[in-house]
Short mmCIF file of C-alpha atoms in Angstrom, two decimals:
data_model
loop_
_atom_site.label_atom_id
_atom_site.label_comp_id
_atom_site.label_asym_id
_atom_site.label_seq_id
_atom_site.Cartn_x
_atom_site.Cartn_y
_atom_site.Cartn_z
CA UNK S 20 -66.05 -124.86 -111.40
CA UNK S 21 -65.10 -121.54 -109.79
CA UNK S 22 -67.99 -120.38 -107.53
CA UNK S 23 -69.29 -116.37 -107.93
CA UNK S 24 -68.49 -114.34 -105.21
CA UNK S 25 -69.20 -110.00 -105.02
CA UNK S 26 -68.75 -107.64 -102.27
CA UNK S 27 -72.34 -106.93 -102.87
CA UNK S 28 -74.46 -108.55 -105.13
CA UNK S 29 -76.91 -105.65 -105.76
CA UNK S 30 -76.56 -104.13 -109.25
CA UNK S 31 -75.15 -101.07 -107.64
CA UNK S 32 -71.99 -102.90 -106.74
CA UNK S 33 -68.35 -101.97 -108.85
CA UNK S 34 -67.77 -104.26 -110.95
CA UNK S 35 -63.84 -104.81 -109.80
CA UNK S 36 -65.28 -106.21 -106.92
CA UNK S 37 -67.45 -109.41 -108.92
CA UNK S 38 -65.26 -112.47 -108.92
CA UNK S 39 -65.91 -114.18 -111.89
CA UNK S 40 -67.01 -117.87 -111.88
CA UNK S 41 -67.56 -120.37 -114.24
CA UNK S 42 -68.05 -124.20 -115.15
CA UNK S 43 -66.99 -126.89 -117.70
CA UNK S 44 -69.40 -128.72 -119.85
CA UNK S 45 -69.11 -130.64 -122.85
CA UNK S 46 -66.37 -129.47 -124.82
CA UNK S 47 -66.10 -126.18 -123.88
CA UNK S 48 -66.65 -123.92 -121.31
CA UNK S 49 -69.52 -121.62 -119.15
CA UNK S 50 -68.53 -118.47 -117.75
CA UNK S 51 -71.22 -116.91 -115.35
CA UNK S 52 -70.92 -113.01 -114.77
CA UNK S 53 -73.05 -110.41 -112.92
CA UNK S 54 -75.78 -110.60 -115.16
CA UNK S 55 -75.13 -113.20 -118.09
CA UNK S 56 -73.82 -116.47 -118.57
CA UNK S 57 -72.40 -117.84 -121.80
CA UNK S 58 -71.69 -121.16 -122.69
CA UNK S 59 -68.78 -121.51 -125.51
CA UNK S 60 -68.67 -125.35 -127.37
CA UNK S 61 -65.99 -126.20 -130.22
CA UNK S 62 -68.25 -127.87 -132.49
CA UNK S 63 -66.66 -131.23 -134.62
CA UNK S 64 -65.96 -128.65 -137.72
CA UNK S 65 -63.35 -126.78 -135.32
CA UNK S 66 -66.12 -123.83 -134.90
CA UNK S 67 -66.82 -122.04 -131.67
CA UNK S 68 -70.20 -121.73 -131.10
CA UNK S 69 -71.36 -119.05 -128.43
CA UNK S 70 -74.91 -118.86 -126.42
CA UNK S 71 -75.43 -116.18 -123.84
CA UNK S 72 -78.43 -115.51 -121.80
CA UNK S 73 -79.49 -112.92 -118.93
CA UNK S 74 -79.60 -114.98 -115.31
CA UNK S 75 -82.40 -115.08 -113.01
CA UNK S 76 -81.12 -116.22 -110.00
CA UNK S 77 -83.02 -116.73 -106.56
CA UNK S 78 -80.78 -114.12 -104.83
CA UNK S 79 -81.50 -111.54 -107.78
CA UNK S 80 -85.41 -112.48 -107.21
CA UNK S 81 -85.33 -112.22 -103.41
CA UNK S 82 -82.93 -110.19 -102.06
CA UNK S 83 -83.39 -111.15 -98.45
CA UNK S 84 -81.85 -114.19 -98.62
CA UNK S 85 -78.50 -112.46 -99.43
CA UNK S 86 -77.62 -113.18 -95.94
CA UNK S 87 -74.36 -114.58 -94.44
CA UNK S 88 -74.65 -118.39 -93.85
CA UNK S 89 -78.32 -118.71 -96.01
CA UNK S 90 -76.84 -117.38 -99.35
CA UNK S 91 -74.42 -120.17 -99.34
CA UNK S 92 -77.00 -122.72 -99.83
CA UNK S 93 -78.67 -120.33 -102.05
CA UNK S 94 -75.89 -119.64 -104.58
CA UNK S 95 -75.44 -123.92 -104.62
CA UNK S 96 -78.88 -123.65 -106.14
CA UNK S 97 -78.47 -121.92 -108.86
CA UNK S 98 -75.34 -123.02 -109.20
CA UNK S 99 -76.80 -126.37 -110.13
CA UNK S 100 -79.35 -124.95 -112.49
CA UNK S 101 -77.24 -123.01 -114.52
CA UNK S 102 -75.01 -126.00 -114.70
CA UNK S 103 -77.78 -128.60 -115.94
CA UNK S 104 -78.62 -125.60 -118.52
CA UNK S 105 -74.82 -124.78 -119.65
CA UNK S 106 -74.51 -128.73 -120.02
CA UNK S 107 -77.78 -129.16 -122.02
CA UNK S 108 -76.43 -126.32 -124.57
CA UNK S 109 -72.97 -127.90 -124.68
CA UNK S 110 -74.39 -131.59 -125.38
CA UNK S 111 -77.03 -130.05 -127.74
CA UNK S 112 -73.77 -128.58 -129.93
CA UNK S 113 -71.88 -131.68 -129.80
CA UNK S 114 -74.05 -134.43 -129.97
CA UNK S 115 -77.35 -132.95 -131.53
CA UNK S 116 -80.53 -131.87 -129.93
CA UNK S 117 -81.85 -135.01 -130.31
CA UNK S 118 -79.66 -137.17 -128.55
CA UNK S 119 -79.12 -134.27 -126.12
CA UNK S 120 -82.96 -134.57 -125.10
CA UNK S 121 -82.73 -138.15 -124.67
CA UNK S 122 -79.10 -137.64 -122.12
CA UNK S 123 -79.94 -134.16 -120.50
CA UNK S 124 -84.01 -133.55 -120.96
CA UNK S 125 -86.10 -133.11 -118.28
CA UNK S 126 -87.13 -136.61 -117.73
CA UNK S 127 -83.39 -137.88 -117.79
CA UNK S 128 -82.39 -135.46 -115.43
CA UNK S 129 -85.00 -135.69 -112.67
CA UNK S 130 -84.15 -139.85 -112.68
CA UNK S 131 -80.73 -139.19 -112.18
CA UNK S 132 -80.59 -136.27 -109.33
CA UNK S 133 -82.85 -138.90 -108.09
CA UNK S 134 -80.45 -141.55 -107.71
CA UNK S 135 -77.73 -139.88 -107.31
CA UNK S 136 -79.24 -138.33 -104.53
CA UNK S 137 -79.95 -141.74 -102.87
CA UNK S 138 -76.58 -142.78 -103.66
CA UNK S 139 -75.17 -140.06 -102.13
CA UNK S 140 -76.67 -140.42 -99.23
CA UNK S 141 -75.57 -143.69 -98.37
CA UNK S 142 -72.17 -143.07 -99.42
CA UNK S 143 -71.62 -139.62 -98.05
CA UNK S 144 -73.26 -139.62 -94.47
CA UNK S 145 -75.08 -143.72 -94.18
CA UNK S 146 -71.63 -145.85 -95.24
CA UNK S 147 -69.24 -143.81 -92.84
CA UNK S 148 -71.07 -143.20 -89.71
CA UNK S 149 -72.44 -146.79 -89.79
CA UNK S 150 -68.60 -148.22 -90.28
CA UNK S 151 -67.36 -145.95 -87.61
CA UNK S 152 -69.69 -147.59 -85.62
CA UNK S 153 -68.50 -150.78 -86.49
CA UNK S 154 -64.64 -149.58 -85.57
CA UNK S 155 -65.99 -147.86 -82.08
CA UNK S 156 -67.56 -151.13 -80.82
CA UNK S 157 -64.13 -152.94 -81.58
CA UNK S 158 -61.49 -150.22 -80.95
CA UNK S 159 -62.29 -146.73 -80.35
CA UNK S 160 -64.14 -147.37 -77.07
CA UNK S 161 -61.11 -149.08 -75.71
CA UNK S 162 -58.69 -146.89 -76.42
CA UNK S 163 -60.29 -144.08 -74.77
CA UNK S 164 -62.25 -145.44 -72.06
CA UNK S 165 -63.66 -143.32 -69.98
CA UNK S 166 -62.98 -139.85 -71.83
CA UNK S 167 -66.14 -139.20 -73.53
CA UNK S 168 -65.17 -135.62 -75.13
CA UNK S 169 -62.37 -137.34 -77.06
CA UNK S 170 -64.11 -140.56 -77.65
CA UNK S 171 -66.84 -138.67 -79.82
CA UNK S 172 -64.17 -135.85 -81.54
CA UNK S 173 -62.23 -138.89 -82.46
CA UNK S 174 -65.38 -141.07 -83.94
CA UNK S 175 -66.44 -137.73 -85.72
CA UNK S 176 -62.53 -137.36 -86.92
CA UNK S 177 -62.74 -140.89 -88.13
CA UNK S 178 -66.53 -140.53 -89.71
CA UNK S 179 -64.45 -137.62 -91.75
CA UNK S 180 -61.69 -139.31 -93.06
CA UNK S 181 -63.89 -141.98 -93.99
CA UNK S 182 -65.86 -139.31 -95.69
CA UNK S 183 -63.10 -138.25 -97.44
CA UNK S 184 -61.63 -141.25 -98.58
CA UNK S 185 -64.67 -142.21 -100.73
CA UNK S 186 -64.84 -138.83 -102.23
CA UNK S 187 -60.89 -139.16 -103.68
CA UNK S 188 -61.53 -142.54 -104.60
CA UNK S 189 -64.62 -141.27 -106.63
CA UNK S 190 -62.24 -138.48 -108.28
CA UNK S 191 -59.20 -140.75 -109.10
CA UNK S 192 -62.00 -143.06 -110.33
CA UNK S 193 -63.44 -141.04 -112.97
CA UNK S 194 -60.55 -139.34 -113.84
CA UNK S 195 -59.55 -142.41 -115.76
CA UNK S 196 -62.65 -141.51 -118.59
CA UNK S 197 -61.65 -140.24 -121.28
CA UNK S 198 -64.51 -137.94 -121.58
CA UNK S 199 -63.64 -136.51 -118.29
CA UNK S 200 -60.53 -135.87 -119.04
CA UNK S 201 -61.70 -133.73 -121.50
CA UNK S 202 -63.69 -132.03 -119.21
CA UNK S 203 -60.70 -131.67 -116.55
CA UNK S 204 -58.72 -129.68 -119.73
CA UNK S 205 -61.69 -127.61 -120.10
CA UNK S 206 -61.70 -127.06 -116.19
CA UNK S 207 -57.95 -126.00 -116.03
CA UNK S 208 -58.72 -123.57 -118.92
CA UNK S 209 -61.37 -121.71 -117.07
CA UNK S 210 -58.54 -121.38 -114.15
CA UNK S 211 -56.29 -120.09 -116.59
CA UNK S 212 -58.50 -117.68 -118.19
CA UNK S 213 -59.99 -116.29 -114.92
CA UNK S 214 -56.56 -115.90 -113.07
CA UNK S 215 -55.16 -114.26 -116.48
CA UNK S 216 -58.43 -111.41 -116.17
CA UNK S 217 -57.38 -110.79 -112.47
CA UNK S 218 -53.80 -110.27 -113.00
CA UNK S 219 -55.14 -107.29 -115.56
CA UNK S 220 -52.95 -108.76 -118.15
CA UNK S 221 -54.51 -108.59 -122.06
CA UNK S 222 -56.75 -111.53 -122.29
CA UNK S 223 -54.90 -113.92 -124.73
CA UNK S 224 -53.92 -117.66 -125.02
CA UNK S 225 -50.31 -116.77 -124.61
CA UNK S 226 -51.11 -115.08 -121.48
CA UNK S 227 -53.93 -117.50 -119.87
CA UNK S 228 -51.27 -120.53 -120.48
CA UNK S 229 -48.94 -118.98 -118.13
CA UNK S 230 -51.31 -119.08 -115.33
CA UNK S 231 -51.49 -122.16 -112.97
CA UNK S 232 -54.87 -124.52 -113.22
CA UNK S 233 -55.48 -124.20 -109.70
CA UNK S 234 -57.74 -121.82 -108.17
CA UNK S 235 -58.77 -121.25 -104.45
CA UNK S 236 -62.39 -120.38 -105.48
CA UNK S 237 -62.95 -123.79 -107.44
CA UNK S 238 -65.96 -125.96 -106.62
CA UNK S 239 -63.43 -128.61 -105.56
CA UNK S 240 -62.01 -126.35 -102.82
CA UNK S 241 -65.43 -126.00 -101.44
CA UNK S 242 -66.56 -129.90 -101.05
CA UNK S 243 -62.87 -130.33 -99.02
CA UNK S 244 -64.53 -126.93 -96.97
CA UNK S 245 -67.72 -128.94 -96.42
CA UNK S 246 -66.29 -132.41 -95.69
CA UNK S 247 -63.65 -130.66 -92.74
CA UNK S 248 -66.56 -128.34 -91.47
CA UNK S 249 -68.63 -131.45 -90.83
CA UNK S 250 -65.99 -132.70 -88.74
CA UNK S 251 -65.99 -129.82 -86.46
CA UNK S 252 -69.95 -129.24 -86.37
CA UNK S 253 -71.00 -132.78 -86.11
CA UNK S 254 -68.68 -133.44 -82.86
CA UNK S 255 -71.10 -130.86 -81.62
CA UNK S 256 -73.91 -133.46 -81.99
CA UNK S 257 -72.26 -135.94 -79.60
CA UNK S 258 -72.46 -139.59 -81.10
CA UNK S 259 -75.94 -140.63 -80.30
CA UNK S 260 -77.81 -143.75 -82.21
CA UNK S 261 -77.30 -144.10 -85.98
CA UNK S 262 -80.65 -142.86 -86.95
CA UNK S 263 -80.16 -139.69 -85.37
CA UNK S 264 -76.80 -139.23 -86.54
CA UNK S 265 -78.02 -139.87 -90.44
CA UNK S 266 -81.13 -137.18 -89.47
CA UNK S 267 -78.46 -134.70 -87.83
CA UNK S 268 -76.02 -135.17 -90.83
CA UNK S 269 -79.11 -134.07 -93.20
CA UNK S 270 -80.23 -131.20 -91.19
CA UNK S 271 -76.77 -129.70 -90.89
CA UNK S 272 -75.98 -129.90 -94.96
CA UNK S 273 -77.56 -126.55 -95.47
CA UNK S 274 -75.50 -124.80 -92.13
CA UNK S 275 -72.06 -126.49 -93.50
CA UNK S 276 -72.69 -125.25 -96.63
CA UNK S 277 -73.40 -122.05 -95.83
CA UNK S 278 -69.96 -121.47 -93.94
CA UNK S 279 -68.40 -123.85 -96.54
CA UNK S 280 -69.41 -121.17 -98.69
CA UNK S 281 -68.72 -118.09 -96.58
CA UNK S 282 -64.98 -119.40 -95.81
CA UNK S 283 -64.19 -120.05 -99.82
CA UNK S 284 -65.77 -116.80 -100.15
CA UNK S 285 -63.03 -114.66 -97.86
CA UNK S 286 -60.33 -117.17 -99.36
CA UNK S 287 -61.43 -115.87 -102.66
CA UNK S 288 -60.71 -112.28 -101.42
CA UNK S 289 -57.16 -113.21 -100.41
CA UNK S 290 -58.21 -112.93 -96.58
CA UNK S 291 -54.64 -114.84 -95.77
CA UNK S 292 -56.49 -117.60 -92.82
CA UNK S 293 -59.00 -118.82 -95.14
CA UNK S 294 -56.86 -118.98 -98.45
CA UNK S 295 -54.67 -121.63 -95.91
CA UNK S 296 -58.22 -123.25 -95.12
CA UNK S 297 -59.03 -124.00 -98.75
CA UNK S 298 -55.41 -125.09 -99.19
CA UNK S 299 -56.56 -129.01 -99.40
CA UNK S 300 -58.36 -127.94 -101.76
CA UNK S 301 -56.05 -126.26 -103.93
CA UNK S 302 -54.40 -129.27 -104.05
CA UNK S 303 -56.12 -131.83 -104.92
CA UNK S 304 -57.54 -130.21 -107.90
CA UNK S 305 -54.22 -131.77 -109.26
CA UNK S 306 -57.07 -134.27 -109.94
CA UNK S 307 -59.91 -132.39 -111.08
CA UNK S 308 -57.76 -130.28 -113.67
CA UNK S 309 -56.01 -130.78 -117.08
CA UNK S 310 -53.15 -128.79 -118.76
CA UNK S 311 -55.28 -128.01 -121.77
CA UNK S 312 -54.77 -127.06 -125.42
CA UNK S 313 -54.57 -123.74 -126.90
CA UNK S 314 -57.74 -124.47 -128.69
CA UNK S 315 -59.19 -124.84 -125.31
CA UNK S 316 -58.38 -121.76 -123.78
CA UNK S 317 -59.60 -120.12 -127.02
CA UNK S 318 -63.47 -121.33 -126.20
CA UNK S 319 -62.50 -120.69 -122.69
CA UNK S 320 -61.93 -116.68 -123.57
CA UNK S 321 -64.56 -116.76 -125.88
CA UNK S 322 -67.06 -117.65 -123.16
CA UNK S 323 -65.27 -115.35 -120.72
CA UNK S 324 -65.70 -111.65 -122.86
CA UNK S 325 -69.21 -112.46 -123.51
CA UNK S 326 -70.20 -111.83 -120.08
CA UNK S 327 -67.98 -108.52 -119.19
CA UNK S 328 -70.09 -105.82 -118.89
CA UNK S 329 -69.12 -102.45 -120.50
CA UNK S 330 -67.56 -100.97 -117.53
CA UNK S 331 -65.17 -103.84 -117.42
CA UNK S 332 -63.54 -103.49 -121.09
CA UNK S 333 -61.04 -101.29 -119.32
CA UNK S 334 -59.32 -103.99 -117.52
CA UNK S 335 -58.63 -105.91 -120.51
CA UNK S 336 -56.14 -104.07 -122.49
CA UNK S 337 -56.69 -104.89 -126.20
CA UNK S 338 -56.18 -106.41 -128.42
CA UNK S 339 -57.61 -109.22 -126.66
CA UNK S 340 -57.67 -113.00 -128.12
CA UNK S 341 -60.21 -113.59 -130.82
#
């Protein structure tokens, strides 16, 4: 997923200066531009099958929460909505309606953010500040006795790497599915297509499979952003008792997301310190990523021209890939 990112996001803003974004679903791909999304899905009979519709996002509805640090939480937000929706199209195209309502409806879906909110909860911020606990009572303490300021950037340092452990161990996990490595194809084919539209080269497959998977602006370069920028802001905290870390590390998700957001934003606009920052990032999509197929890049164009607006056909010399 590459996240959206404009100089301004007011309708007044030059187009040159959106950075397209995008997601992929269930065989095939969603592209989100300034005001559209479209989701492209290669049915079973080999046909593309396109749905666009206009967005409605919260920062389009209230403008004063296009602020620095609050728009980042804002922009996860509808991130996540127009990702439930572009999935619920795809699965509706390959699998049927029916068995789409029964994986993605309403009632499925609210059940699993559920859970998987619990569960990542205790993963993500109750597992690794409880077990660095564990390690401070029988090493951590010792070894720096007597130099608090270290003692808690080190337990922090640790709580982080613990952090980050689980999260490659979930990726390398599910990157074993076959279904996901479906999606991973589709994922490297949204790279490709975006990075081929900002070179200003035609959009074709020829030209998109030239381009490299990896892309600074990808979701997965903005979890590494969060999971280093809770080091940093959670040392702040100190290392007081385990409930009030767990209530500290829920308060601050919106803040670390925010700059998480704000950082991958700048990196996005090739501001040199921040495209180093999001370098971990860049990297391990290695995982989250696929070579893909021809076909593949062919949904993930189609997707992509449906959302250029007018004033953009310019920067894609024609003839573009049908």
């Amino acid at each position: 997923m590459l996240i959206n990112v404009s100089e301004k996001s007011s309708e007044t803003s030059a187009d040159k200066d959106f950075l397209y974004g995008g997601q992929a679903v269930i065989e095939g791909v969603m592209m989100r531009g300034k005001t559209h999304m479209a989701v492209a899905v290669r049915k079973n009979d080999n046909e593309i099958v396109l749905h666009k519709e206009e967005l409605n996002t919260f920062l389009k509805r209230y403008k004063f929460l296009d602020k620095p640090l609050v728009r980042g939480s804002v922009v996860l937000v509808d991130a996540l909505r127009m990702g439930v929706r572009a999935l619920f199209i795809s699965a509706k195209e390959s699998l049927g309606e029916e068995e789409a309502q029964k994986e993605l409806g309403p009632g499925a879906i609210a059940v699993t953010f559920f859970f998987s909110f619990l569960i990542g909860i205790a993963l993500f911020i109750v597992f690794p500040t409880w077990v660095t606990s564990l390690i401070k009572t029988q090493h951590i303490t010792d070894m720096f006795a007597n130099k608090d300021i270290v003692n808690v950037i080190v337990l922090n340092f640790v709580e982080g790497f613990i952090r980050v452990i689980i999260f490659l161990a979930y990726v390398l996990l599910i990157s074993q599915m076959a279904e996901i490595k479906r999606i991973f194809q589709y994922h490297g084919a949204e790279h490709k297509v975006i990075y081929n539209y900002e070179s200003g080269k035609p959009l074709t497959v020829e030209n998109a499979k030239n381009f490299s998977c990896r892309h600074p602006r990808c979701g997965t370069s903005f979890i590494i952003m969060v999971l280093i920028m809770s080091i940093i802001l959670h040392a702040l905290w100190g290392w007081p008792d385990l409930w009030v870390r767990i209530v500290s590390r829920l308060v601050m998700l919106p803040v670390i997301a925010g700059l998480a957001y704000e950082m991958t934003r700048l990196a996005g606009k090739k501001n040199p310190f921040f495209s180093v920052l999001v370098r971990p990032g860049v990297w391990l999509q290695v995982l989250t990523t696929r070579n893909p197929s021809d076909d593949q890049i062919e949904v993930a164009i189609k997707a992509f021209k449906e959302i250029l607006p007018e004033s953009c056909t310019g920067n894609i010399p024609s003839p573009s890939a049908s």
